Amino acid sequence: MKQKYGTQGCYLLKINSRTSNQASDEQIPDPWSQYLQKNSIQNQESYEDGPCTISSNKNSDSNLLSLDGLDNEVKVDGLPNNFRAHPLQLDSSSDPSNNIDGPDHVKSASSLHETKKANPGIIHGACLTLTDHDRIRQFVQEFTFRGLLPHIEKTIRQLNDQLISRKGLSRSLFSATKKWFSGSKVPEKSINELKNTSGLLYPPEAPELQIRKMADLCFLVQHYDLAYSCYHTAKKDFLNDQAMLYAAGALEMAAVSAFLQQGAARPYPAHYMDTAIQTYRDICKNMILAERCVLLSAEILKSQSKYSEAAALLIRLTSEDSDLRSALLLEQAAHCFINMKSPMVRKYAFHMILAGHRFSKAGQKKHALRCYCQAMQVYKGKGWSLAEDHINFTIGRQSYTLRQLDNAVSAFRHILINESKQSAAQQGSFLREYLYVYKNVSQLSPDGPLPQLPLPYINSSATRVFFGHDRRPADGEKQAATHVSLDQEYDNESSQQWRELEEQVVALVNKGVIPPNFHPTQYCLNSFSDNSRFPLAVVEEPITVEVAFRNPLKVPLLLTNLSLLWKFQPKDCSGKNDEEVKELVASEPEMIGTEVISEFLINSEESKVARLKLFPHHIGELHILGVVYNLGTIQGSTTVDGIGALPGCHTGKQSLGMSVRGRQDLEIQGPRLNSTKEEKTSITYGPDRRLDPIIVEEMPLLEVFFIHFPTGLLCGEIRKAYVEFVNVSKCPLTGLKVVCKRPEFFTFGGNTTALTPLSPSASENCSAYKTVVTESTSVCTALTSSASSVDFGIGIGSQPEVIPVPLPDTVLLPGASVQLPLWLRGPDEEGVHEINFLFYYESVKKLPKIRHRILRHTAVICTSRSLNARATVCRSNSLEDEEGRGGNMLVFVDVENINTSEAGVKEFHIVQVSSSSKHWKLQKSVNLSENKDAKLGSREKGKFCFKAIRCKEKEVATQSSEDYTFADIIFGNEQIISSASPCADFFYRSLSSELKKAQPSAHTEKQSVEDAVRLIQKCSEVDLNVVILWKAYVVEDSKQLILEGQHHVILHTVGKEAYSSPQKQEPPEMEPLKFFRPENTAVSSRPSVEQLSSLIKTSLHYPESLNHPFHQKSLCLVPVTLLLSNCSKADVDVIVDLRHKTTSPESLEIHGSFTWLGQTQYKLQLKSEEIHSLQLKACFVHTGVYNLGTPRVFAKLSDQVTVFETSQQNSMPALIIINNV
């Protein structure tokens, strides 16, 4: 060999120094591992999302495709050589839309598993030792340096010489003559004009090809400068010959050479590439070469960061004829946009979508899906809902055809739950597609957990839970208590009122203290209630959960077999829990009954609530997890009227529509915690336990019905109704109480109620009052009786708002009902009144979890105006009464009819005026008119005057401190016994509410008022209360009704006017602003002048007229008795001064014509309530009319220093007439 080829041309290589069966002894590295590309098997494993389809290529020994071009890193030193099958090859059948479920799919999957098993065993170079490796390396080096490179150099030299010798002379001559004769450059023809000469072929020895060959060799050995000039020369030659295919190739290579020159002397000629691409595409019609040229040029431009030019180049080559090529180029262009200095994200996403679309047309489902998914990352959450819908829809479709069902479901789910702006028809088709895919998914795992459905939306925080039975509708005269229901709106103010009422009654039951573990009863839980504790539900009482659904689509949704999903942990009745807690999930009806709504239709874009019930039959812990239902659509019509939506209307049609069984969970976020510092600085939420009730043992259940309960009353009108209490549970109840903020509105009667008619039928024509027929003789004098307020539940220190209900035997047995009379009195202010009653009751057995239960009722009463009464009391001037004791009073009562006759009231009759007091009573009427029956027409006013006397001492002494004396003055022929129910009840109720109003003001006054002052104040106080009883004649529906009622006037002070109804306060006028600080004037605790002036009552007794013979005796002496009466309980010093005030001469003229004889000043001391008489003499010198009221009386308490004048005489002149005989 050496002789034949010479020592330079031969080399001895020793390899395979070992036999392959020795391989097990020592481990020799695989020499090819770093150069071979990772086998596509690994890619396959990493990319398995679902059953993937790989077509088998029958001709090749490996059918493994690269599934994702991104995973295959292309080596820098050339393309990998192990792609026996092309990575973008189509499915083996000619039809790209080849059915996935065809036989091919099964076959490819099976062959895939075989190759997976076979592949890992392949080892390369098993017979080579490490020395062999070195020898091979050395051989390659020797071959290159001693053989290959010298050969290339020699060839280049030969070619160069040949070219110079062959063409040098002729070319230079030719070009010179051309220059001389043409005088200028030949105008280059445009490419379009050049003939299609791609068919032109050169012989191998043609000089043009030799130049090209030389250029290629220079390019191979990286001699780029020389290569460029050769390509440039060759290009000119080819263009001259119009061999366009050759010219394009030369242009392309010239551009690459220019690019690869180190420290490039010339810039990269991009226009060469453009010309080459245009030539390949338009003239040579060779798209493969054009494609190669574009990819090469794009890579070069990218390396120079000219991404926008690269993208434009790539996009220019896309065309309709090849989807796969266009898809590839569009994808590359998209990557260019994202890699720019300021990335064009939207352009990237848009071109990715276009690429995905073309991939999908080319049948490359996986690549299409990948492109759409990448674009989705950009469009997501930008509010471009229509674009998102399109992408999601395509992703869903592609995932479905690739059998990636979970991805498909989630993509379709996104379309439905975005606030879609699509048309109704489009939404309908999306929904149907979704349901279809879902059905397929659920068929794969029929026993798996129920899937979470995206529609309809559930507003979890608006979920309301109601414990208890629904309210019964009113039947006839019976009206059930309003209680709590889901139809009522939540009102913060009223819930606070109910809470206060409940606290009041609980405090009373627990001896004035609210127990520490007390929580107000909540029957309806919503987002406003306190849901931090587990609510308690009673066994055998339903639990209603109101779920708020919203349909965001423009197509109606039909939910069928809708019910609650729950988990229950039963508790043993014996008290000890089982070791293993068995959790039942929505299966056992004997533990928890579940209501199922068979059809629930939600129209397009409608919000609707569903009320679902559970019936607990066992004690334990219940957790309501969510709702479970079939989601479906209505076939045919897109919108359904409310009428058409009745369950029976579309059952036939609906059953054709597709539906899927699924669930939605109710997860309610609790309130944000904000009490401690840690909670304020972090965002933490408390628990919301409204869906986790604890079922407790049986409790009594009360129902209350009102019979003949009025809706409208006159102010002060008394009406009798009946209330029925029914125990509808299986336990007896006891301790029934009712609490109400306005106890003056109603009464069950006192302990004296036995005389009133008991049944509703008996009371039809009877009065609500207890009456006695009287003889006509006793018209004007009062009939007295007495009663204690303790009998009427208003004892000392009791809470008048909490009223025990007088149940017979105090227990209501299961199933029993009891009817009690209830008197109502219209409130004194006109208008609409909402009056809240809270009924409280307990079980006979004391249960640890629930101590009591409540029932609420809100009564709405509309009152219209009736009468307005005003009363004043003043001291009578006649000092002695029949018993010779002082202290009479006159009571003036004005009653005005202020009814505006909208209630059809014809007239009012004042039937009786009664007084009620501990110390005073009315004695007789001193009205002069003969009108026995006091009638008041519209807007008429009646005036009454009564004489009041103190109760006899012995009466007062025998009575307990809470006893009141009632005195009735009758204007009709029937006495209403005012000390019995209901008259006395309402009187006491109004009295106690008055006292409650008055109490706060009393406390604000200084406590340091001296005793003396208190005594002075006391003598002007009077505790006389007037009750005016009336009847009103009403014409209603041509029937005459008689209404009755009563007004109360509470008199505290002598001479001060009191009213039956609260007076409207005039807003005070604004005072002028003061800019200085007033000195703190100490409020003196001195009694007012008015109070002091009423310490002493004076009265003059004298003859009204006197005949005196002045011609016989010039002086006329008249005896006058001055009575002084001490009204207070203290000793009083009195000074009587008889001297006239001589302030001015005019005053002398008035009473200057008579004088008092005798002592001019008297000093006396009056004991408590003592009456003293002074005998005085008046002396007259003329006839005339004289005012004897001139004595000035000064009084002071014995232990006080200051003296005050009583102003008694100013009120009434004491006139005497002196006649001459």
PDB file of C-alpha atoms in Angstrom, residues 54-65 84-85 89-94 98 103-105 107-108 111:
ATOM      1  CA  ILE A  54     -47.803   8.244  16.946  1.00  0.00           C
ATOM      2  CA  SER A  55     -48.061   6.882  13.483  1.00  0.00           C
ATOM      3  CA  SER A  56     -45.839   3.918  12.726  1.00  0.00           C
ATOM      4  CA  ASN A  57     -43.455   4.311   9.850  1.00  0.00           C
ATOM      5  CA  LYS A  58     -43.254   0.890   8.371  1.00  0.00           C
ATOM      6  CA  ASN A  59     -40.099   1.468   6.317  1.00  0.00           C
ATOM      7  CA  SER A  60     -37.874   2.654   9.165  1.00  0.00           C
ATOM      8  CA  ASP A  61     -36.539   0.630  12.044  1.00  0.00           C
ATOM      9  CA  SER A  62     -37.467   3.387  14.529  1.00  0.00           C
ATOM     10  CA  ASN A  63     -40.886   4.976  14.587  1.00  0.00           C
ATOM     11  CA  LEU A  64     -40.094   7.432  17.346  1.00  0.00           C
ATOM     12  CA  LEU A  65     -40.990  11.003  16.590  1.00  0.00           C
ATOM     13  CA  ARG A  84     -34.626   8.555  10.369  1.00  0.00           C
ATOM     14  CA  ALA A  85     -38.218   9.696  10.361  1.00  0.00           C
ATOM     15  CA  GLN A  89     -43.950  13.954   9.160  1.00  0.00           C
ATOM     16  CA  LEU A  90     -47.702  13.550   8.765  1.00  0.00           C
ATOM     17  CA  ASP A  91     -49.693  10.533   9.814  1.00  0.00           C
ATOM     18  CA  SER A  92     -48.928   7.601   7.589  1.00  0.00           C
ATOM     19  CA  SER A  93     -52.306   7.619   5.917  1.00  0.00           C
ATOM     20  CA  SER A  94     -52.711  10.142   3.131  1.00  0.00           C
ATOM     21  CA  ASN A  98     -57.354  10.446   9.830  1.00  0.00           C
ATOM     22  CA  PRO A 103     -56.749   0.733  13.868  1.00  0.00           C
ATOM     23  CA  ASP A 104     -53.584   2.756  13.219  1.00  0.00           C
ATOM     24  CA  HIS A 105     -53.745   4.309  16.601  1.00  0.00           C
ATOM     25  CA  LYS A 107     -51.042  -0.394  16.322  1.00  0.00           C
ATOM     26  CA  SER A 108     -48.764   2.564  16.853  1.00  0.00           C
ATOM     27  CA  SER A 111     -45.297  -0.773  18.642  1.00  0.00           C
TER      28      SER A 111
END
